[in-house]
């Protein structure tokens, strides 16, 4: 029989720990608003020089000047894990040399007109861990 003591608790983590978790992962979701609706796209990312570079199957013209990026690792069997969200201004990577570099280092989801490289400049970084209470 389970009790409320068995339920994972959510604990906020520091921005430094959130960035450490983000840097150690490679998959996430780009979130932005378009025509009043939330749009969520799978993405791969790379943390480099204090910026988050994201490769996603979103049309470049559709991505607004600010975006949110979400990464998590939740274990379904235990309900434990972590979640990190980064938000800030975003711009499309247009320099051909930078594009070539990121296309080599970040595998894409889909190649073609909807394969976009973005640079997200974090203004807010939040995160939490889901953990079971210690006995």
PDB file of C-alpha atoms in Angstrom:
ATOM      1  CA  UNK A   1       0.000   0.000   0.000  1.00  0.00           C
ATOM      2  CA  UNK A   2       1.403   3.402  -0.921  1.00  0.00           C
ATOM      3  CA  UNK A   3       1.232   6.452   1.261  1.00  0.00           C
ATOM      4  CA  UNK A   4       1.805  10.128   0.607  1.00  0.00           C
ATOM      5  CA  UNK A   5       5.343   9.550   1.924  1.00  0.00           C
ATOM      6  CA  UNK A   6       6.000   7.478  -1.229  1.00  0.00           C
ATOM      7  CA  UNK A   7       5.030  10.285  -3.612  1.00  0.00           C
ATOM      8  CA  UNK A   8       7.961  12.133  -5.219  1.00  0.00           C
ATOM      9  CA  UNK A   9       8.404  15.713  -4.028  1.00  0.00           C
ATOM     10  CA  UNK A  10       9.223  18.615  -6.313  1.00  0.00           C
ATOM     11  CA  UNK A  11      12.193  20.722  -5.191  1.00  0.00           C
ATOM     12  CA  UNK A  12      13.430  23.833  -6.969  1.00  0.00           C
ATOM     13  CA  UNK A  13      17.083  23.772  -8.011  1.00  0.00           C
ATOM     14  CA  UNK A  14      19.576  26.589  -8.516  1.00  0.00           C
ATOM     15  CA  UNK A  15      20.173  28.172 -11.903  1.00  0.00           C
ATOM     16  CA  UNK A  16      23.713  26.769 -11.925  1.00  0.00           C
ATOM     17  CA  UNK A  17      22.451  23.220 -11.363  1.00  0.00           C
ATOM     18  CA  UNK A  18      19.746  23.714 -13.997  1.00  0.00           C
ATOM     19  CA  UNK A  19      22.358  24.799 -16.552  1.00  0.00           C
ATOM     20  CA  UNK A  20      24.540  21.823 -15.599  1.00  0.00           C
ATOM     21  CA  UNK A  21      21.613  19.455 -16.279  1.00  0.00           C
ATOM     22  CA  UNK A  22      20.815  21.256 -19.544  1.00  0.00           C
ATOM     23  CA  UNK A  23      24.426  21.021 -20.682  1.00  0.00           C
ATOM     24  CA  UNK A  24      24.487  17.290 -19.971  1.00  0.00           C
ATOM     25  CA  UNK A  25      21.450  16.575 -22.132  1.00  0.00           C
ATOM     26  CA  UNK A  26      20.879  16.820 -25.875  1.00  0.00           C
ATOM     27  CA  UNK A  27      17.112  16.580 -26.485  1.00  0.00           C
ATOM     28  CA  UNK A  28      14.360  18.993 -25.579  1.00  0.00           C
ATOM     29  CA  UNK A  29      11.399  20.977 -26.858  1.00  0.00           C
ATOM     30  CA  UNK A  30      11.250  24.471 -28.302  1.00  0.00           C
ATOM     31  CA  UNK A  31       8.086  26.285 -27.208  1.00  0.00           C
ATOM     32  CA  UNK A  32       6.767  29.511 -28.733  1.00  0.00           C
ATOM     33  CA  UNK A  33       3.478  31.237 -29.513  1.00  0.00           C
ATOM     34  CA  UNK A  34       2.121  31.464 -33.042  1.00  0.00           C
ATOM     35  CA  UNK A  35      -1.278  32.961 -33.871  1.00  0.00           C
ATOM     36  CA  UNK A  36      -2.221  32.846 -30.207  1.00  0.00           C
ATOM     37  CA  UNK A  37      -1.473  29.125 -29.888  1.00  0.00           C
ATOM     38  CA  UNK A  38       1.408  27.389 -28.133  1.00  0.00           C
ATOM     39  CA  UNK A  39       3.679  25.554 -30.578  1.00  0.00           C
ATOM     40  CA  UNK A  40       5.956  22.787 -29.293  1.00  0.00           C
ATOM     41  CA  UNK A  41       8.679  21.304 -31.490  1.00  0.00           C
ATOM     42  CA  UNK A  42      11.216  18.575 -30.683  1.00  0.00           C
ATOM     43  CA  UNK A  43      14.765  19.852 -30.771  1.00  0.00           C
ATOM     44  CA  UNK A  44      18.393  19.030 -30.166  1.00  0.00           C
ATOM     45  CA  UNK A  45      20.564  21.522 -28.382  1.00  0.00           C
ATOM     46  CA  UNK A  46      24.080  22.500 -27.475  1.00  0.00           C
ATOM     47  CA  UNK A  47      25.157  24.854 -24.673  1.00  0.00           C
ATOM     48  CA  UNK A  48      28.004  27.005 -25.964  1.00  0.00           C
ATOM     49  CA  UNK A  49      29.485  30.328 -24.827  1.00  0.00           C
ATOM     50  CA  UNK A  50      26.571  31.108 -22.495  1.00  0.00           C
ATOM     51  CA  UNK A  51      23.991  30.593 -25.208  1.00  0.00           C
ATOM     52  CA  UNK A  52      21.770  27.726 -26.146  1.00  0.00           C
ATOM     53  CA  UNK A  53      21.938  26.678 -29.798  1.00  0.00           C
ATOM     54  CA  UNK A  54      18.841  24.748 -30.857  1.00  0.00           C
ATOM     55  CA  UNK A  55      18.196  22.743 -34.038  1.00  0.00           C
ATOM     56  CA  UNK A  56      14.512  22.153 -34.598  1.00  0.00           C
ATOM     57  CA  UNK A  57      11.994  21.370 -37.343  1.00  0.00           C
ATOM     58  CA  UNK A  58      10.310  24.776 -37.130  1.00  0.00           C
ATOM     59  CA  UNK A  59      10.099  27.240 -40.018  1.00  0.00           C
ATOM     60  CA  UNK A  60      12.573  30.073 -39.365  1.00  0.00           C
ATOM     61  CA  UNK A  61       9.951  32.696 -40.229  1.00  0.00           C
ATOM     62  CA  UNK A  62       7.596  31.259 -37.571  1.00  0.00           C
ATOM     63  CA  UNK A  63       9.956  31.558 -34.608  1.00  0.00           C
ATOM     64  CA  UNK A  64       9.317  34.760 -32.645  1.00  0.00           C
ATOM     65  CA  UNK A  65      11.943  37.015 -31.076  1.00  0.00           C
ATOM     66  CA  UNK A  66      11.495  35.282 -27.697  1.00  0.00           C
ATOM     67  CA  UNK A  67      11.201  31.563 -27.090  1.00  0.00           C
ATOM     68  CA  UNK A  68      11.220  28.977 -24.329  1.00  0.00           C
ATOM     69  CA  UNK A  69      13.168  25.745 -24.300  1.00  0.00           C
ATOM     70  CA  UNK A  70      12.307  22.812 -22.060  1.00  0.00           C
ATOM     71  CA  UNK A  71      14.389  19.750 -21.190  1.00  0.00           C
ATOM     72  CA  UNK A  72      13.545  16.978 -18.768  1.00  0.00           C
ATOM     73  CA  UNK A  73      14.412  13.489 -17.722  1.00  0.00           C
ATOM     74  CA  UNK A  74      11.598  11.781 -15.841  1.00  0.00           C
ATOM     75  CA  UNK A  75      11.810   8.099 -14.960  1.00  0.00           C
ATOM     76  CA  UNK A  76       8.345   6.658 -15.502  1.00  0.00           C
ATOM     77  CA  UNK A  77       8.873   3.701 -13.183  1.00  0.00           C
ATOM     78  CA  UNK A  78       9.763   5.836 -10.151  1.00  0.00           C
ATOM     79  CA  UNK A  79       8.327   9.239 -11.034  1.00  0.00           C
ATOM     80  CA  UNK A  80      11.674  10.811 -10.200  1.00  0.00           C
ATOM     81  CA  UNK A  81      13.903  13.003 -12.344  1.00  0.00           C
ATOM     82  CA  UNK A  82      14.308  16.648 -13.240  1.00  0.00           C
ATOM     83  CA  UNK A  83      13.014  19.412 -15.481  1.00  0.00           C
ATOM     84  CA  UNK A  84      14.685  22.624 -16.747  1.00  0.00           C
ATOM     85  CA  UNK A  85      13.172  25.565 -18.611  1.00  0.00           C
ATOM     86  CA  UNK A  86      15.133  28.370 -20.300  1.00  0.00           C
ATOM     87  CA  UNK A  87      13.520  31.481 -21.784  1.00  0.00           C
ATOM     88  CA  UNK A  88      14.808  34.523 -23.582  1.00  0.00           C
ATOM     89  CA  UNK A  89      15.374  36.252 -26.897  1.00  0.00           C
ATOM     90  CA  UNK A  90      16.016  33.975 -29.872  1.00  0.00           C
ATOM     91  CA  UNK A  91      17.539  34.633 -33.249  1.00  0.00           C
ATOM     92  CA  UNK A  92      18.051  32.444 -36.288  1.00  0.00           C
ATOM     93  CA  UNK A  93      21.664  31.469 -37.007  1.00  0.00           C
ATOM     94  CA  UNK A  94      22.285  32.911 -40.474  1.00  0.00           C
ATOM     95  CA  UNK A  95      26.075  32.973 -40.789  1.00  0.00           C
ATOM     96  CA  UNK A  96      27.012  30.184 -43.275  1.00  0.00           C
ATOM     97  CA  UNK A  97      30.108  29.124 -41.286  1.00  0.00           C
ATOM     98  CA  UNK A  98      28.135  28.905 -38.039  1.00  0.00           C
ATOM     99  CA  UNK A  99      25.352  27.012 -39.802  1.00  0.00           C
ATOM    100  CA  UNK A 100      27.847  24.495 -41.191  1.00  0.00           C
ATOM    101  CA  UNK A 101      29.414  24.034 -37.750  1.00  0.00           C
ATOM    102  CA  UNK A 102      26.074  23.438 -36.005  1.00  0.00           C
ATOM    103  CA  UNK A 103      24.745  21.173 -38.745  1.00  0.00           C
ATOM    104  CA  UNK A 104      27.822  18.991 -38.164  1.00  0.00           C
ATOM    105  CA  UNK A 105      27.580  19.018 -34.354  1.00  0.00           C
ATOM    106  CA  UNK A 106      23.791  18.916 -33.887  1.00  0.00           C
ATOM    107  CA  UNK A 107      21.914  16.086 -35.645  1.00  0.00           C
ATOM    108  CA  UNK A 108      18.618  17.293 -37.076  1.00  0.00           C
ATOM    109  CA  UNK A 109      15.122  15.857 -36.819  1.00  0.00           C
ATOM    110  CA  UNK A 110      14.174  16.686 -40.387  1.00  0.00           C
ATOM    111  CA  UNK A 111      16.263  18.171 -43.188  1.00  0.00           C
ATOM    112  CA  UNK A 112      14.801  20.715 -45.517  1.00  0.00           C
ATOM    113  CA  UNK A 113      13.047  24.072 -45.257  1.00  0.00           C
ATOM    114  CA  UNK A 114      11.904  23.432 -41.687  1.00  0.00           C
ATOM    115  CA  UNK A 115      15.341  22.597 -40.295  1.00  0.00           C
ATOM    116  CA  UNK A 116      16.139  25.733 -38.307  1.00  0.00           C
ATOM    117  CA  UNK A 117      19.121  26.675 -36.156  1.00  0.00           C
ATOM    118  CA  UNK A 118      18.368  29.140 -33.366  1.00  0.00           C
ATOM    119  CA  UNK A 119      20.463  30.866 -30.775  1.00  0.00           C
ATOM    120  CA  UNK A 120      18.585  31.412 -27.520  1.00  0.00           C
ATOM    121  CA  UNK A 121      20.006  33.980 -25.078  1.00  0.00           C
ATOM    122  CA  UNK A 122      18.769  32.866 -21.635  1.00  0.00           C
ATOM    123  CA  UNK A 123      17.164  35.521 -19.481  1.00  0.00           C
ATOM    124  CA  UNK A 124      15.516  33.066 -17.118  1.00  0.00           C
ATOM    125  CA  UNK A 125      16.622  29.568 -16.155  1.00  0.00           C
ATOM    126  CA  UNK A 126      14.416  27.541 -13.823  1.00  0.00           C
ATOM    127  CA  UNK A 127      14.424  23.928 -12.804  1.00  0.00           C
ATOM    128  CA  UNK A 128      13.279  21.362 -10.312  1.00  0.00           C
ATOM    129  CA  UNK A 129      13.960  17.823  -9.244  1.00  0.00           C
ATOM    130  CA  UNK A 130      11.387  15.168  -8.477  1.00  0.00           C
ATOM    131  CA  UNK A 131      12.719  13.004  -5.680  1.00  0.00           C
ATOM    132  CA  UNK A 132      11.344  10.599  -3.116  1.00  0.00           C
ATOM    133  CA  UNK A 133      11.623  11.734   0.487  1.00  0.00           C
ATOM    134  CA  UNK A 134      14.443  10.123   2.434  1.00  0.00           C
ATOM    135  CA  UNK A 135      13.307   7.659   5.102  1.00  0.00           C
TER     136      UNK A 135
END
